[in-house]
Amino acid sequence: MADTRPIGVFDSGIGGLTVLREIWRACPNEGTIYFGDNSRTPYGTKSASTVTRYSLQNLKFLETFDVKMIVIACNTASAYAYEAVAKAAKVPVVEVITPGADAACRATSNGKIGIIATGATVGTGVYKNAITARAVDLAAEGINSSALSDIKIFQKACPMFVSLAEEGWWDNEIARLTAEEYLAPLKACGIDTLVLGCTHYPLLTRVIGEVMGPDVKLINTGVAVAGTVQDILDKNAIASDETDPVRKFYTSDDPAMFEQVASPFLGQGLPSGTLHVTTDRYEV
């Protein structure tokens, strides 16, 4: 029997839309409730305790819609708050780091993997640890073992990318100059795979790709996350068969501004009907 309950997705702003779009592509029959915490963005400059509190408040809000799954479409929240959210939630919870690490390990040819993320995510070392662990597992299985036997990981914090994404400055000279400055050290290291370790960063894919060049594979974690979501739907027999699934949007900031920035990316006349909500009223 089909389960038409929606999937709840949250991020600190519009970056999680890069994950949402991939979920729509992989699971077109699934309804979604998206919450962008734009008034409290960026999460990358907040403490672990603050991000955890925000994430638990976001969870409580999404649970009011009787969601069947929660997707933490934010790398910082995944790094700091996944365990707390997974413990508090009554449904499966998907984070973005583990799927991204797996994709990077499978993609590299020379074993040199770069990670760009917020300062908070880089500081936790969560991506580096996840990639290192996954490389060991895959190599033991004989998967891409020649590249993964001597893996080298290089990290770079790129905090201004979040601001550029939120402003809608995805492909202009300011974005290009910023990318050149941030990415120069990673280019010098000879990486062949670059993890976009913040869900805002795929909005800057064109600029990042131009700066890094055609030989560097960019890992959009949203694609990997969507695959994980599909697996959970299938394994738990909770997939929907809706032909016109619900797609609702909420933001903690100005809805009109949210839609103005987000609509060129999502297309299809979406988001529309975005509503304002304040999640800090939820006690955690």
PDB file of C-alpha atoms in Angstrom:
ATOM      1  CA  MET A   1       0.000   0.000   0.000  1.00  0.00           C
ATOM      2  CA  ALA A   2       1.355   3.407  -0.987  1.00  0.00           C
ATOM      3  CA  ASP A   3       2.450   5.847   1.713  1.00  0.00           C
ATOM      4  CA  THR A   4       1.559   9.378   0.631  1.00  0.00           C
ATOM      5  CA  ARG A   5       2.993  11.134   3.678  1.00  0.00           C
ATOM      6  CA  PRO A   6       5.530  13.779   2.614  1.00  0.00           C
ATOM      7  CA  ILE A   7       9.283  13.882   3.156  1.00  0.00           C
ATOM      8  CA  GLY A   8      10.536  16.727   5.360  1.00  0.00           C
ATOM      9  CA  VAL A   9      13.660  18.578   4.214  1.00  0.00           C
ATOM     10  CA  PHE A  10      15.451  21.402   6.025  1.00  0.00           C
ATOM     11  CA  ASP A  11      18.476  23.609   5.481  1.00  0.00           C
ATOM     12  CA  SER A  12      19.845  26.883   6.802  1.00  0.00           C
ATOM     13  CA  GLY A  13      18.586  28.611   3.645  1.00  0.00           C
ATOM     14  CA  ILE A  14      18.243  27.888  -0.060  1.00  0.00           C
ATOM     15  CA  GLY A  15      21.214  25.531  -0.357  1.00  0.00           C
ATOM     16  CA  GLY A  16      19.094  22.517   0.505  1.00  0.00           C
ATOM     17  CA  LEU A  17      17.130  23.099  -2.677  1.00  0.00           C
ATOM     18  CA  THR A  18      20.042  21.438  -4.483  1.00  0.00           C
ATOM     19  CA  VAL A  19      19.209  18.288  -2.527  1.00  0.00           C
ATOM     20  CA  LEU A  20      15.463  18.752  -2.937  1.00  0.00           C
ATOM     21  CA  ARG A  21      15.776  18.980  -6.714  1.00  0.00           C
ATOM     22  CA  GLU A  22      17.651  15.676  -6.835  1.00  0.00           C
ATOM     23  CA  ILE A  23      15.034  14.028  -4.595  1.00  0.00           C
ATOM     24  CA  TRP A  24      12.331  15.177  -7.012  1.00  0.00           C
ATOM     25  CA  ARG A  25      14.275  13.708  -9.932  1.00  0.00           C
ATOM     26  CA  ALA A  26      14.867  10.359  -8.237  1.00  0.00           C
ATOM     27  CA  CYS A  27      11.480  10.140  -6.495  1.00  0.00           C
ATOM     28  CA  PRO A  28       8.976  12.091  -8.623  1.00  0.00           C
ATOM     29  CA  ASN A  29       5.930  10.718  -6.801  1.00  0.00           C
ATOM     30  CA  GLU A  30       7.046  11.908  -3.374  1.00  0.00           C
ATOM     31  CA  GLY A  31       5.539  14.921  -1.639  1.00  0.00           C
ATOM     32  CA  THR A  32       7.963  17.243   0.141  1.00  0.00           C
ATOM     33  CA  ILE A  33       7.869  19.913   2.843  1.00  0.00           C
ATOM     34  CA  TYR A  34      10.897  22.204   2.609  1.00  0.00           C
ATOM     35  CA  PHE A  35      11.995  24.564   5.368  1.00  0.00           C
ATOM     36  CA  GLY A  36      14.737  27.128   4.788  1.00  0.00           C
ATOM     37  CA  ASP A  37      15.957  28.762   7.999  1.00  0.00           C
ATOM     38  CA  ASN A  38      17.042  31.901   6.145  1.00  0.00           C
ATOM     39  CA  SER A  39      16.680  34.247   9.111  1.00  0.00           C
ATOM     40  CA  ARG A  40      19.334  32.289  11.030  1.00  0.00           C
ATOM     41  CA  THR A  41      21.692  31.512   8.131  1.00  0.00           C
ATOM     42  CA  PRO A  42      24.546  30.759   7.924  1.00  0.00           C
ATOM     43  CA  TYR A  43      24.786  27.781  10.256  1.00  0.00           C
ATOM     44  CA  GLY A  44      28.483  27.509   9.428  1.00  0.00           C
ATOM     45  CA  THR A  45      29.400  30.351  11.779  1.00  0.00           C
ATOM     46  CA  LYS A  46      27.362  29.023  14.720  1.00  0.00           C
ATOM     47  CA  SER A  47      28.441  26.772  17.592  1.00  0.00           C
ATOM     48  CA  ALA A  48      27.638  23.067  17.657  1.00  0.00           C
ATOM     49  CA  SER A  49      25.103  23.546  20.449  1.00  0.00           C
ATOM     50  CA  THR A  50      23.329  26.331  18.569  1.00  0.00           C
ATOM     51  CA  VAL A  51      23.144  24.368  15.315  1.00  0.00           C
ATOM     52  CA  THR A  52      21.837  21.350  17.219  1.00  0.00           C
ATOM     53  CA  ARG A  53      19.135  23.457  18.865  1.00  0.00           C
ATOM     54  CA  TYR A  54      18.106  24.970  15.532  1.00  0.00           C
ATOM     55  CA  SER A  55      18.010  21.525  13.912  1.00  0.00           C
ATOM     56  CA  LEU A  56      15.833  20.033  16.647  1.00  0.00           C
ATOM     57  CA  GLN A  57      13.441  22.978  16.317  1.00  0.00           C
ATOM     58  CA  ASN A  58      13.320  22.412  12.557  1.00  0.00           C
ATOM     59  CA  LEU A  59      12.574  18.744  13.185  1.00  0.00           C
ATOM     60  CA  LYS A  60       9.671  19.596  15.492  1.00  0.00           C
ATOM     61  CA  PHE A  61       8.204  21.925  12.877  1.00  0.00           C
ATOM     62  CA  LEU A  62       8.423  19.345  10.091  1.00  0.00           C
ATOM     63  CA  GLU A  63       6.916  16.654  12.318  1.00  0.00           C
ATOM     64  CA  THR A  64       3.704  18.696  12.458  1.00  0.00           C
ATOM     65  CA  PHE A  65       3.153  17.587   8.837  1.00  0.00           C
ATOM     66  CA  ASP A  66       3.306  13.868   9.714  1.00  0.00           C
ATOM     67  CA  VAL A  67       6.387  13.385   7.530  1.00  0.00           C
ATOM     68  CA  LYS A  68       7.670   9.868   6.874  1.00  0.00           C
ATOM     69  CA  MET A  69      11.342  10.831   6.581  1.00  0.00           C
ATOM     70  CA  ILE A  70      13.619  13.743   7.487  1.00  0.00           C
ATOM     71  CA  VAL A  71      16.441  14.898   5.218  1.00  0.00           C
ATOM     72  CA  ILE A  72      19.031  17.189   6.809  1.00  0.00           C
ATOM     73  CA  ALA A  73      19.982  19.049   3.626  1.00  0.00           C
ATOM     74  CA  CYS A  74      22.767  20.984   5.328  1.00  0.00           C
ATOM     75  CA  ASN A  75      26.336  19.808   5.848  1.00  0.00           C
ATOM     76  CA  THR A  76      26.919  21.820   9.010  1.00  0.00           C
ATOM     77  CA  ALA A  77      23.715  20.505  10.583  1.00  0.00           C
ATOM     78  CA  SER A  78      24.622  16.988   9.434  1.00  0.00           C
ATOM     79  CA  ALA A  79      28.041  17.312  11.074  1.00  0.00           C
ATOM     80  CA  TYR A  80      26.826  18.785  14.352  1.00  0.00           C
ATOM     81  CA  ALA A  81      23.250  17.609  14.812  1.00  0.00           C
ATOM     82  CA  TYR A  82      22.609  14.348  12.946  1.00  0.00           C
ATOM     83  CA  GLU A  83      22.866  12.111  15.998  1.00  0.00           C
ATOM     84  CA  ALA A  84      20.581  14.347  18.069  1.00  0.00           C
ATOM     85  CA  VAL A  85      18.004  14.610  15.285  1.00  0.00           C
ATOM     86  CA  ALA A  86      18.101  10.879  14.542  1.00  0.00           C
ATOM     87  CA  LYS A  87      17.582  10.114  18.240  1.00  0.00           C
ATOM     88  CA  ALA A  88      14.674  12.548  18.571  1.00  0.00           C
ATOM     89  CA  ALA A  89      12.908  11.703  15.310  1.00  0.00           C
ATOM     90  CA  LYS A  90      10.239   9.051  15.021  1.00  0.00           C
ATOM     91  CA  VAL A  91      11.069   8.433  11.349  1.00  0.00           C
ATOM     92  CA  PRO A  92      14.231   7.676   9.312  1.00  0.00           C
ATOM     93  CA  VAL A  93      16.718  10.559   9.093  1.00  0.00           C
ATOM     94  CA  VAL A  94      19.122  11.076   6.185  1.00  0.00           C
ATOM     95  CA  GLU A  95      22.218  13.275   6.401  1.00  0.00           C
ATOM     96  CA  VAL A  96      24.357  14.472   3.497  1.00  0.00           C
ATOM     97  CA  ILE A  97      27.911  13.574   4.511  1.00  0.00           C
ATOM     98  CA  THR A  98      28.016   9.770   4.296  1.00  0.00           C
ATOM     99  CA  PRO A  99      26.486   9.580   0.783  1.00  0.00           C
ATOM    100  CA  GLY A 100      28.873  12.295  -0.426  1.00  0.00           C
ATOM    101  CA  ALA A 101      31.902  10.498   0.990  1.00  0.00           C
ATOM    102  CA  ASP A 102      30.917   7.288  -0.775  1.00  0.00           C
ATOM    103  CA  ALA A 103      30.452   9.080  -4.102  1.00  0.00           C
ATOM    104  CA  ALA A 104      33.857  10.776  -3.827  1.00  0.00           C
ATOM    105  CA  CYS A 105      35.655   7.511  -3.105  1.00  0.00           C
ATOM    106  CA  ARG A 106      34.066   5.863  -6.112  1.00  0.00           C
ATOM    107  CA  ALA A 107      34.839   8.808  -8.410  1.00  0.00           C
ATOM    108  CA  THR A 108      38.541   9.441  -7.768  1.00  0.00           C
ATOM    109  CA  SER A 109      41.190   8.004 -10.064  1.00  0.00           C
ATOM    110  CA  ASN A 110      44.365   9.299  -8.415  1.00  0.00           C
ATOM    111  CA  GLY A 111      43.287   9.162  -4.764  1.00  0.00           C
ATOM    112  CA  LYS A 112      43.543  12.921  -4.292  1.00  0.00           C
ATOM    113  CA  ILE A 113      40.210  14.264  -3.067  1.00  0.00           C
ATOM    114  CA  GLY A 114      39.423  17.867  -2.206  1.00  0.00           C
ATOM    115  CA  ILE A 115      36.696  19.060   0.135  1.00  0.00           C
ATOM    116  CA  ILE A 116      35.246  22.557   0.191  1.00  0.00           C
ATOM    117  CA  ALA A 117      32.824  23.423   2.972  1.00  0.00           C
ATOM    118  CA  THR A 118      32.012  25.964   5.651  1.00  0.00           C
ATOM    119  CA  GLY A 119      34.573  26.586   8.356  1.00  0.00           C
ATOM    120  CA  ALA A 120      32.433  24.646  10.803  1.00  0.00           C
ATOM    121  CA  THR A 121      32.250  21.533   8.635  1.00  0.00           C
ATOM    122  CA  VAL A 122      35.965  21.645   7.827  1.00  0.00           C
ATOM    123  CA  GLY A 123      36.742  22.155  11.511  1.00  0.00           C
ATOM    124  CA  THR A 124      34.886  19.024  12.580  1.00  0.00           C
ATOM    125  CA  GLY A 125      36.869  16.879  10.155  1.00  0.00           C
ATOM    126  CA  VAL A 126      33.675  14.938   9.573  1.00  0.00           C
ATOM    127  CA  TYR A 127      34.066  14.724   5.783  1.00  0.00           C
ATOM    128  CA  LYS A 128      37.723  13.778   5.988  1.00  0.00           C
ATOM    129  CA  ASN A 129      36.912  11.057   8.504  1.00  0.00           C
ATOM    130  CA  ALA A 130      33.955   9.783   6.476  1.00  0.00           C
ATOM    131  CA  ILE A 131      35.988   9.619   3.258  1.00  0.00           C
ATOM    132  CA  THR A 132      38.911   7.918   5.005  1.00  0.00           C
ATOM    133  CA  ALA A 133      36.643   5.287   6.541  1.00  0.00           C
ATOM    134  CA  ARG A 134      34.728   4.687   3.318  1.00  0.00           C
ATOM    135  CA  ALA A 135      37.950   4.370   1.335  1.00  0.00           C
ATOM    136  CA  VAL A 136      39.104   1.572   3.633  1.00  0.00           C
ATOM    137  CA  ASP A 137      35.794  -0.268   3.289  1.00  0.00           C
ATOM    138  CA  LEU A 138      35.614   0.038  -0.497  1.00  0.00           C
ATOM    139  CA  ALA A 139      39.254  -0.925  -1.002  1.00  0.00           C
ATOM    140  CA  ALA A 140      38.697  -4.011   1.152  1.00  0.00           C
ATOM    141  CA  GLU A 141      35.848  -4.940  -1.178  1.00  0.00           C
ATOM    142  CA  GLY A 142      38.114  -4.499  -4.195  1.00  0.00           C
ATOM    143  CA  ILE A 143      36.284  -1.370  -5.364  1.00  0.00           C
ATOM    144  CA  ASN A 144      38.581   1.328  -6.816  1.00  0.00           C
ATOM    145  CA  SER A 145      41.334  -0.119  -4.639  1.00  0.00           C
ATOM    146  CA  SER A 146      44.228   1.210  -6.752  1.00  0.00           C
ATOM    147  CA  ALA A 147      43.168   4.801  -6.096  1.00  0.00           C
ATOM    148  CA  LEU A 148      41.965   4.310  -2.536  1.00  0.00           C
ATOM    149  CA  SER A 149      45.006   2.433  -1.222  1.00  0.00           C
ATOM    150  CA  ASP A 150      46.946   5.694  -0.822  1.00  0.00           C
ATOM    151  CA  ILE A 151      44.237   8.310  -0.465  1.00  0.00           C
ATOM    152  CA  LYS A 152      45.089  11.953   0.204  1.00  0.00           C
ATOM    153  CA  ILE A 153      42.467  14.455   1.347  1.00  0.00           C
ATOM    154  CA  PHE A 154      42.718  18.232   1.128  1.00  0.00           C
ATOM    155  CA  GLN A 155      40.233  20.620   2.754  1.00  0.00           C
ATOM    156  CA  LYS A 156      39.432  24.283   2.210  1.00  0.00           C
ATOM    157  CA  ALA A 157      36.870  26.447   3.993  1.00  0.00           C
ATOM    158  CA  CYS A 158      34.927  28.647   1.553  1.00  0.00           C
ATOM    159  CA  PRO A 159      32.514  30.627   3.758  1.00  0.00           C
ATOM    160  CA  MET A 160      31.745  33.370   1.241  1.00  0.00           C
ATOM    161  CA  PHE A 161      30.247  30.845  -1.171  1.00  0.00           C
ATOM    162  CA  VAL A 162      27.186  30.638   1.091  1.00  0.00           C
ATOM    163  CA  SER A 163      26.618  34.389   0.906  1.00  0.00           C
ATOM    164  CA  LEU A 164      27.044  34.370  -2.882  1.00  0.00           C
ATOM    165  CA  ALA A 165      24.514  31.548  -3.189  1.00  0.00           C
ATOM    166  CA  GLU A 166      21.977  33.241  -0.916  1.00  0.00           C
ATOM    167  CA  GLU A 167      22.305  36.488  -2.912  1.00  0.00           C
ATOM    168  CA  GLY A 168      21.763  34.664  -6.198  1.00  0.00           C
ATOM    169  CA  TRP A 169      25.273  35.590  -7.390  1.00  0.00           C
ATOM    170  CA  TRP A 170      25.968  32.188  -8.877  1.00  0.00           C
ATOM    171  CA  ASP A 171      27.729  33.049 -12.119  1.00  0.00           C
ATOM    172  CA  ASN A 172      29.244  36.527 -12.165  1.00  0.00           C
ATOM    173  CA  GLU A 173      32.680  38.092 -11.883  1.00  0.00           C
ATOM    174  CA  ILE A 174      32.514  38.376  -8.089  1.00  0.00           C
ATOM    175  CA  ALA A 175      31.742  34.662  -7.804  1.00  0.00           C
ATOM    176  CA  ARG A 176      34.515  33.820 -10.256  1.00  0.00           C
ATOM    177  CA  LEU A 177      37.171  35.884  -8.464  1.00  0.00           C
ATOM    178  CA  THR A 178      36.126  34.422  -5.114  1.00  0.00           C
ATOM    179  CA  ALA A 179      36.317  30.894  -6.502  1.00  0.00           C
ATOM    180  CA  GLU A 180      39.759  31.491  -7.980  1.00  0.00           C
ATOM    181  CA  GLU A 181      41.043  32.712  -4.620  1.00  0.00           C
ATOM    182  CA  TYR A 182      39.533  29.850  -2.621  1.00  0.00           C
ATOM    183  CA  LEU A 183      40.321  27.027  -5.026  1.00  0.00           C
ATOM    184  CA  ALA A 184      43.908  27.855  -6.012  1.00  0.00           C
ATOM    185  CA  PRO A 185      45.449  25.748  -3.188  1.00  0.00           C
ATOM    186  CA  LEU A 186      43.348  22.714  -4.139  1.00  0.00           C
ATOM    187  CA  LYS A 187      44.309  23.014  -7.803  1.00  0.00           C
ATOM    188  CA  ALA A 188      47.953  23.093  -6.752  1.00  0.00           C
ATOM    189  CA  CYS A 189      47.487  19.796  -4.885  1.00  0.00           C
ATOM    190  CA  GLY A 190      46.468  17.983  -8.073  1.00  0.00           C
ATOM    191  CA  ILE A 191      43.099  16.721  -6.883  1.00  0.00           C
ATOM    192  CA  ASP A 192      40.901  14.946  -9.418  1.00  0.00           C
ATOM    193  CA  THR A 193      37.720  14.932  -7.308  1.00  0.00           C
ATOM    194  CA  LEU A 194      36.158  17.815  -5.386  1.00  0.00           C
ATOM    195  CA  VAL A 195      33.378  17.339  -2.854  1.00  0.00           C
ATOM    196  CA  LEU A 196      30.980  20.278  -2.711  1.00  0.00           C
ATOM    197  CA  GLY A 197      30.682  19.924   1.052  1.00  0.00           C
ATOM    198  CA  CYS A 198      27.944  22.486   1.569  1.00  0.00           C
ATOM    199  CA  THR A 199      24.544  22.183  -0.059  1.00  0.00           C
ATOM    200  CA  HIS A 200      24.754  25.823  -1.167  1.00  0.00           C
ATOM    201  CA  TYR A 201      27.820  25.154  -3.292  1.00  0.00           C
ATOM    202  CA  PRO A 202      26.163  23.281  -6.200  1.00  0.00           C
ATOM    203  CA  LEU A 203      24.462  26.582  -7.018  1.00  0.00           C
ATOM    204  CA  LEU A 204      27.967  27.740  -7.986  1.00  0.00           C
ATOM    205  CA  THR A 205      28.765  24.601 -10.000  1.00  0.00           C
ATOM    206  CA  ARG A 206      29.438  26.419 -13.262  1.00  0.00           C
ATOM    207  CA  VAL A 207      31.952  28.832 -11.740  1.00  0.00           C
ATOM    208  CA  ILE A 208      33.631  26.162  -9.612  1.00  0.00           C
ATOM    209  CA  GLY A 209      33.851  23.839 -12.611  1.00  0.00           C
ATOM    210  CA  GLU A 210      35.382  26.527 -14.807  1.00  0.00           C
ATOM    211  CA  VAL A 211      38.009  27.356 -12.191  1.00  0.00           C
ATOM    212  CA  MET A 212      38.925  23.733 -11.434  1.00  0.00           C
ATOM    213  CA  GLY A 213      38.908  22.617 -15.060  1.00  0.00           C
ATOM    214  CA  PRO A 214      37.366  19.650 -16.902  1.00  0.00           C
ATOM    215  CA  ASP A 215      39.620  17.012 -15.343  1.00  0.00           C
ATOM    216  CA  VAL A 216      38.249  17.521 -11.831  1.00  0.00           C
ATOM    217  CA  LYS A 217      35.021  15.708 -10.986  1.00  0.00           C
ATOM    218  CA  LEU A 218      32.608  17.705  -8.827  1.00  0.00           C
ATOM    219  CA  ILE A 219      30.624  15.700  -6.271  1.00  0.00           C
ATOM    220  CA  ASN A 220      27.131  17.107  -5.714  1.00  0.00           C
ATOM    221  CA  THR A 221      26.047  15.319  -2.563  1.00  0.00           C
ATOM    222  CA  GLY A 222      22.390  15.887  -3.451  1.00  0.00           C
ATOM    223  CA  VAL A 223      22.534  13.154  -6.092  1.00  0.00           C
ATOM    224  CA  ALA A 224      23.922  10.646  -3.601  1.00  0.00           C
ATOM    225  CA  VAL A 225      21.410  11.696  -0.934  1.00  0.00           C
ATOM    226  CA  ALA A 226      18.522  11.189  -3.353  1.00  0.00           C
ATOM    227  CA  GLY A 227      19.735   7.641  -3.949  1.00  0.00           C
ATOM    228  CA  THR A 228      19.775   7.009  -0.203  1.00  0.00           C
ATOM    229  CA  VAL A 229      16.243   8.389   0.110  1.00  0.00           C
ATOM    230  CA  GLN A 230      15.066   6.055  -2.661  1.00  0.00           C
ATOM    231  CA  ASP A 231      16.695   3.069  -0.944  1.00  0.00           C
ATOM    232  CA  ILE A 232      14.947   3.854   2.362  1.00  0.00           C
ATOM    233  CA  LEU A 233      11.587   4.259   0.633  1.00  0.00           C
ATOM    234  CA  ASP A 234      11.996   0.874  -1.048  1.00  0.00           C
ATOM    235  CA  LYS A 235      13.360  -1.024   1.963  1.00  0.00           C
ATOM    236  CA  ASN A 236      10.653   0.294   4.285  1.00  0.00           C
ATOM    237  CA  ALA A 237       7.876  -0.015   1.688  1.00  0.00           C
ATOM    238  CA  ILE A 238       6.869   3.626   2.209  1.00  0.00           C
ATOM    239  CA  ALA A 239       7.078   4.914  -1.372  1.00  0.00           C
ATOM    240  CA  SER A 240       4.241   7.061  -2.688  1.00  0.00           C
ATOM    241  CA  ASP A 241       2.301   6.609  -5.913  1.00  0.00           C
ATOM    242  CA  GLU A 242       0.979  10.186  -6.072  1.00  0.00           C
ATOM    243  CA  THR A 243       0.858  11.644  -9.577  1.00  0.00           C
ATOM    244  CA  ASP A 244       0.531  15.195  -8.246  1.00  0.00           C
ATOM    245  CA  PRO A 245       2.456  15.169  -4.954  1.00  0.00           C
ATOM    246  CA  VAL A 246       2.350  18.082  -2.510  1.00  0.00           C
ATOM    247  CA  ARG A 247       5.339  20.421  -2.616  1.00  0.00           C
ATOM    248  CA  LYS A 248       5.251  23.048   0.111  1.00  0.00           C
ATOM    249  CA  PHE A 249       7.838  25.645   1.095  1.00  0.00           C
ATOM    250  CA  TYR A 250       8.451  27.520   4.331  1.00  0.00           C
ATOM    251  CA  THR A 251      11.087  30.045   5.338  1.00  0.00           C
ATOM    252  CA  SER A 252      11.939  31.854   8.555  1.00  0.00           C
ATOM    253  CA  ASP A 253      12.662  35.017   6.555  1.00  0.00           C
ATOM    254  CA  ASP A 254      10.836  36.905   3.796  1.00  0.00           C
ATOM    255  CA  PRO A 255       8.907  34.480   1.524  1.00  0.00           C
ATOM    256  CA  ALA A 256       9.024  36.789  -1.506  1.00  0.00           C
ATOM    257  CA  MET A 257      12.796  37.124  -1.258  1.00  0.00           C
ATOM    258  CA  PHE A 258      13.138  33.357  -0.801  1.00  0.00           C
ATOM    259  CA  GLU A 259      11.142  32.699  -3.964  1.00  0.00           C
ATOM    260  CA  GLN A 260      12.981  35.356  -5.952  1.00  0.00           C
ATOM    261  CA  VAL A 261      16.357  33.770  -5.270  1.00  0.00           C
ATOM    262  CA  ALA A 262      15.207  30.143  -5.436  1.00  0.00           C
ATOM    263  CA  SER A 263      12.903  30.138  -8.468  1.00  0.00           C
ATOM    264  CA  PRO A 264      15.599  30.451 -11.177  1.00  0.00           C
ATOM    265  CA  PHE A 265      17.198  27.316  -9.788  1.00  0.00           C
ATOM    266  CA  LEU A 266      14.142  25.129  -9.180  1.00  0.00           C
ATOM    267  CA  GLY A 267      12.132  26.199 -12.225  1.00  0.00           C
ATOM    268  CA  GLN A 268       8.687  24.717 -12.891  1.00  0.00           C
ATOM    269  CA  GLY A 269       7.138  27.846 -11.361  1.00  0.00           C
ATOM    270  CA  LEU A 270       8.470  26.794  -7.967  1.00  0.00           C
ATOM    271  CA  PRO A 271       8.741  27.637  -5.197  1.00  0.00           C
ATOM    272  CA  SER A 272       5.326  29.250  -4.959  1.00  0.00           C
ATOM    273  CA  GLY A 273       3.044  29.970  -2.047  1.00  0.00           C
ATOM    274  CA  THR A 274       5.985  30.026   0.357  1.00  0.00           C
ATOM    275  CA  LEU A 275       4.899  30.770   3.917  1.00  0.00           C
ATOM    276  CA  HIS A 276       6.749  32.367   6.807  1.00  0.00           C
ATOM    277  CA  VAL A 277       7.274  30.386   9.997  1.00  0.00           C
ATOM    278  CA  THR A 278       9.325  30.941  13.134  1.00  0.00           C
ATOM    279  CA  THR A 279      10.719  27.697  14.497  1.00  0.00           C
ATOM    280  CA  ASP A 280      12.383  29.170  17.580  1.00  0.00           C
ATOM    281  CA  ARG A 281       9.028  28.901  19.329  1.00  0.00           C
ATOM    282  CA  TYR A 282       9.560  25.141  19.557  1.00  0.00           C
ATOM    283  CA  GLU A 283      11.101  24.038  22.844  1.00  0.00           C
ATOM    284  CA  VAL A 284      13.890  21.473  22.664  1.00  0.00           C
TER     285      VAL A 284
END
